Amino acid sequence: MTLTRTTCPYCGVGCGVLADADGTIKGDPDHPANFGRLCSKGAALGETIDLEGRLLHPQINGKQADWDTALDLVAAKFKAAIAEHGPDSVAFYASGQLLTEDYYVANKLMKGFIGTANIDTNSRLCMASSVAGHKRAFGTDTVPGTYEDLELADLIVLVGSNLAWCHPVLYQRIAAAKETRPNMRVVNIDPRRTATTDLADLHLQVTPDGDVALFNGLLAHLADAQKFDEEFTQCHVNGLGEAVEAARASDPADTGLSGQDLTAFFTLWASTKKVVTVYSQGVNQSACGTDKVNAILNCHLATGRIGKPGMGPFSVTGQPNAMGGREVGGLANMLANHLELDNADHRQAVQTFWDSPAICTRPGLKAVDLFQACADGKIKALWVMSTNPAVSLPDADGVAAAIAKVPFVVTSDIMEKTDTNDLAHVLLPATGWGEKDGTVTNSERRMSRQRAFLPAPGVAKPDWQIISDVATRMGFGAAFAYQNPADVFAEYIALDAAVAHFPRDLDLSIFADADYAKLIPTQWPRNDKRFFADGKFYHPDGKARMIAVQTHALSHPRFTLNTGRNRDQWHTMTRTGKSARLGPHLAEPYVEMHPEDAAYLGASPGALIHVESIYGRATLRTLITPRVAKGQLFAPMHWTRQRSSHGTINSITAPVTDPFSGQPALKFGAVTAEVYKPKWYGFLASNTELTPQTPYAAIARTQTGWQAELASGRIPADWETEARTLSGQGEGDVSMQSDPTTGTVRMAIVENGLITALFFGSSNPVIVSRTAINDLIGSATAPLTALAGRSASDQPDAGATVCACFHVGRNTLLAAAANGARTVTALGEATCAGTNCGSCKPELTALLAEASLPMAAE
Ligand code: SF4
């Protein structure tokens, strides 16, 4: 079988994938990012390429249309808005899911032909603070690190980065390196204990946003311990004195850490030459995210620990092509090819190259401001590309209302039903992963090809082509006459050559003669060049700048909310939500809460909690765990209004942003919490898709169909009618058990001898094994046996899914551990868990520890 060599569409690790139209997915052993590894999300890609739910034809106001009509309308509406209200009255909101070619064309149309910089992207939510911090320190947005540095380091400091779940293959590379070199040390700085913490020698449970105080404390310690690299700082760094002075003014108490922990960390950092500091959303998504980045960079610059193997700061991006978007200028405050919007020479050079009628002269609206402008009536035409801002932006309900106010909204997407598409006047079907061709750049500046191995479904087109078609209809056809993505790529590389005389870090000359079809994963500027090895930076004087960063006054409300990702889901689940394999791992929107907070609220395990801010309310299942600190709540970002009634966590996050980067502070917000006491709770499993209308509902895909968690404040008059309505199963025989004294009701619907739905209702949170109940759907199990909640064929209940690849449940693993499998390897041998993608290995470690079993040495 000939497999197509392509790249995973999820996180910024950028793993190479070998894929085929029959659903075969393998890690590419030759790709330098992953060397054949894939995480659970990547390994399940084959389950996400069906056409269920796809947008296959253009739609205008909900009705199918042909391409010409839809494109004519989009072009006419944008032209009319620009003619009447000026170029700043229109906006694009793009995505790190776009390929570099798509991004390049969108940026060119907006900045060079429409003449406004109102193009921003969901990458603003991901790493804008790193961009701003890099530019302040280096003069350019340069990520100097490589993945190999992680394996060469003697100390890896992970700051605000749950690598085990969010960049699993990088985590696996570090874990493997640590196994090979046991003296390697890992420090995890995170307000929460996460799956990543299990790899760490030291966990610093820093107070939220205490990172500036922590790294300022480190800088002051390095100064006191005379650990600065005098030669490096004198020749290559400005601002050291001011930065140290500001650092000394920081109060270590703002970290929330003990003196013992601080000393341990400072001493380890100071005494280890090869240090890599990895940071991601926990640093970036903050009201002081840029200062956090610079506090980290200060320590590396002061000690000269940058630009050398095994040392340096390393921002890892959340999205597959956040880096590619940065390269082509796909943010509202960038130009193109790492050129500056506020530099007239740069603008002139780009305009000349594009031969464009205009060039934007000032930064456009950053994401949060862009949607505020929609709310204020300033945006008359909006194009949302490959993203779902009505769910993913802070104050998501306010953003949805803002989009609804825009007179003309167009989306280009692969899916038909999303919370944002519901608000659009025109939907344009885009090709998705596996159907389109282009390039992406991963976190280590490595550009790889995404290649098509599937036909375009319906009449879907690649984004670069849709944008070019609109540009042509707006009168710019000559500049957008691309025949294929290779044409776009060639122009992008040619622009880089045309502006090579400007001092920049971006140097794409290695791609000048590249054969696009055969392009192999390649780092810019050259595979062997290390940024800053020569001490040369990109400020006009060639030096780096240390920035004097001050700690910020921290408020301490009774509850703060932190948000993030789950292991097996990606963003708003439009793709991963299709996978039955990925669905069962954390299948319902939840909130992690410390046991003492649960006791304070009177929340028992499984209780539903209203978490509320001035922006809205979410209702979430309580997960009581000491992994979060007292007063801190954590909730995942994935649930949409299509998958849950009240699980969209960004309905309650605040549109507070970092003043330099404009990145929203999604990790730290003030909320209140109280127990929600419905009249009944329910669990429903069915062989058909569920769309329950109960006041609380959350649905998920299962191996046998769908499941729904339910709750309501109204007792139904007739439980059978209720269960049939909720499950959509009007046919079939019903077997029911009920106990009015305990308020429980159990019901099985059977058709042609097979169970089609099972319903469990109770006045308390329903305690049945979800795995066992889901496994009964489609079986010929006797209804009474099924209503007892027992597994089909009397198989032992596997318990909640831990290993998604082999569908291994918690109970199975505990049983194996009790039978002597006392290591992760032994658990793998006994159950297969963790032996494919390895993403569940941290949970296997935690499970062994939790079971209080003595851990044998691996
Ligand atoms: Fe994809 Fe997982 Fe690799 Fe990220 S780590 S690129 S999600 S396979």
Coordinates of N, CA and C in Angstrom, one line a residue, residues 158-227:
L158 N 9.2 23.4 32.6 CA 7.9 23.5 31.8 C 7.0 24.5 32.5
V159 N 6.8 25.6 31.9 CA 6.0 26.7 32.6 C 4.6 26.8 31.9
G160 N 3.6 26.6 32.7 CA 2.2 26.8 32.1 C 2.0 25.9 30.9
S161 N 2.5 24.7 31.0 CA 2.5 23.8 29.8 C 2.2 22.4 30.2
N162 N 1.0 21.9 29.9 CA 0.6 20.5 30.2 C 1.0 19.7 28.9
L163 N 2.3 19.6 28.8 CA 2.8 18.9 27.5 C 2.2 17.5 27.3
A164 N 2.0 16.8 28.4 CA 1.6 15.4 28.3 C 0.2 15.3 27.6
W165 N -0.6 16.3 27.7 CA -1.9 16.3 27.1 C -2.0 17.2 25.8
C166 N -1.2 18.3 25.9 CA -1.4 19.3 24.8 C -0.3 19.2 23.7
H167 N 0.9 18.6 24.0 CA 1.9 18.3 23.0 C 2.5 17.0 23.3
P168 N 1.6 15.9 23.2 CA 2.0 14.6 23.8 C 3.3 14.0 23.2
V169 N 3.6 14.2 22.0 CA 4.8 13.6 21.4 C 6.0 14.3 21.9
L170 N 6.0 15.6 22.1 CA 7.1 16.3 22.8 C 7.3 15.7 24.2
Y171 N 6.2 15.6 24.9 CA 6.3 15.0 26.2 C 7.0 13.6 26.2
Q172 N 6.6 12.8 25.2 CA 7.2 11.5 25.1 C 8.6 11.5 24.7
R173 N 9.0 12.5 23.9 CA 10.5 12.7 23.6 C 11.3 13.0 24.9
I174 N 10.7 13.9 25.7 CA 11.4 14.3 27.0 C 11.4 13.1 27.9
A175 N 10.3 12.4 28.0 CA 10.2 11.2 28.9 C 11.3 10.2 28.5
A176 N 11.4 10.0 27.2 CA 12.4 9.0 26.7 C 13.8 9.5 27.0
A177 N 14.1 10.8 26.8 CA 15.4 11.3 27.1 C 15.7 11.2 28.5
K178 N 14.7 11.4 29.4 CA 15.0 11.3 30.8 C 15.2 9.9 31.3
E179 N 14.6 9.0 30.6 CA 14.9 7.6 30.9 C 16.3 7.2 30.5
T180 N 16.7 7.7 29.4 CA 18.1 7.4 28.9 C 19.1 8.1 29.8
R181 N 18.8 9.4 30.2 CA 19.7 10.1 31.0 C 19.0 10.5 32.4
P182 N 19.0 9.6 33.3 CA 18.3 9.8 34.5 C 18.7 11.1 35.3
N183 N 19.8 11.6 35.0 CA 20.2 12.8 35.7 C 19.5 14.1 35.2
M184 N 18.9 13.9 34.1 CA 18.1 15.1 33.5 C 17.1 15.4 34.5
R185 N 16.9 16.7 34.8 CA 15.9 17.2 35.7 C 14.7 17.9 35.0
V186 N 13.5 17.7 35.5 CA 12.4 18.4 35.0 C 11.7 19.1 36.1
V187 N 11.4 20.4 35.9 CA 10.6 21.2 36.8 C 9.3 21.6 36.1
N188 N 8.2 21.4 36.8 CA 6.9 21.8 36.2 C 6.3 22.9 37.1
I189 N 6.1 24.1 36.4 CA 5.6 25.3 37.1 C 4.1 25.4 36.6
D190 N 3.2 25.1 37.5 CA 1.8 25.1 37.1 C 1.0 25.2 38.3
P191 N 0.0 26.1 38.3 CA -0.9 26.1 39.5 C -1.6 24.8 39.8
R192 N -1.7 24.0 38.8 CA -2.4 22.7 38.9 C -1.4 21.5 38.8
R193 N -1.7 20.5 39.4 CA -0.9 19.2 39.2 C -1.6 18.6 38.0
T194 N -0.8 18.4 36.9 CA -1.4 17.8 35.7 C -0.7 16.5 35.4
A195 N -1.1 15.9 34.2 CA -0.5 14.6 33.8 C 1.0 14.9 33.6
T196 N 1.4 16.1 33.2 CA 2.8 16.4 33.0 C 3.6 16.4 34.3
T197 N 3.0 16.8 35.3 CA 3.7 16.8 36.6 C 4.3 15.5 37.0
D198 N 3.7 14.4 36.6 CA 4.2 13.1 37.0 C 5.6 12.8 36.5
L199 N 6.0 13.6 35.5 CA 7.4 13.4 35.0 C 8.4 14.3 35.8
A200 N 7.8 15.2 36.5 CA 8.7 16.3 37.1 C 9.4 15.9 38.4
D201 N 10.6 16.3 38.5 CA 11.3 16.1 39.8 C 10.9 17.2 40.8
L202 N 10.4 18.3 40.3 CA 9.9 19.4 41.2 C 8.7 20.0 40.6
H203 N 7.6 20.0 41.4 CA 6.4 20.8 40.9 C 6.3 22.0 41.7
L204 N 6.3 23.1 41.1 CA 6.1 24.4 41.7 C 4.6 24.9 41.5
Q205 N 3.8 24.7 42.5 CA 2.4 25.0 42.3 C 2.2 26.5 42.5
V206 N 2.7 27.3 41.6 CA 2.7 28.7 41.6 C 1.3 29.3 41.7
T207 N 1.2 30.4 42.3 CA -0.2 31.0 42.3 C -0.5 31.5 40.9
P208 N -1.7 31.5 40.5 CA -2.0 32.0 39.1 C -1.4 33.4 38.8
D209 N -0.7 33.5 37.7 CA 0.0 34.7 37.3 C 1.1 35.1 38.3
G210 N 1.6 34.2 39.1 CA 2.7 34.4 39.9 C 4.1 34.2 39.2
D211 N 4.0 34.0 37.9 CA 5.2 33.6 37.1 C 6.2 34.7 37.0
V212 N 5.7 36.0 36.9 CA 6.7 37.1 36.8 C 7.5 37.2 38.1
A213 N 6.8 37.1 39.2 CA 7.5 37.2 40.5 C 8.5 36.0 40.6
L214 N 8.1 34.9 40.1 CA 9.0 33.7 40.2 C 10.3 33.9 39.3
F215 N 10.1 34.3 38.1 CA 11.3 34.5 37.2 C 12.1 35.8 37.6
N216 N 11.4 36.8 38.1 CA 12.1 37.9 38.7 C 13.0 37.5 39.9
G217 N 12.4 36.6 40.7 CA 13.1 36.1 41.8 C 14.4 35.3 41.4
L218 N 14.2 34.5 40.3 CA 15.3 33.8 39.7 C 16.4 34.7 39.2
L219 N 16.0 35.8 38.5 CA 17.0 36.7 38.0 C 17.7 37.4 39.1
A220 N 17.0 37.8 40.2 CA 17.7 38.4 41.3 C 18.7 37.3 42.0
H221 N 18.3 36.1 42.1 CA 19.1 35.1 42.6 C 20.4 34.9 41.7
L222 N 20.2 34.8 40.4 CA 21.3 34.7 39.5 C 22.3 35.8 39.6
A223 N 21.7 37.0 39.9 CA 22.6 38.2 40.1 C 23.4 38.0 41.4
D224 N 22.7 37.6 42.4 CA 23.4 37.5 43.7 C 24.4 36.4 43.7
A225 N 24.1 35.3 43.0 CA 25.0 34.2 42.9 C 26.1 34.3 41.8
Q226 N 26.1 35.5 41.2 CA 27.1 35.9 40.2 C 27.1 34.8 39.1
K227 N 26.0 34.5 38.6 CA 25.8 33.5 37.6 C 25.6 34.1 36.2

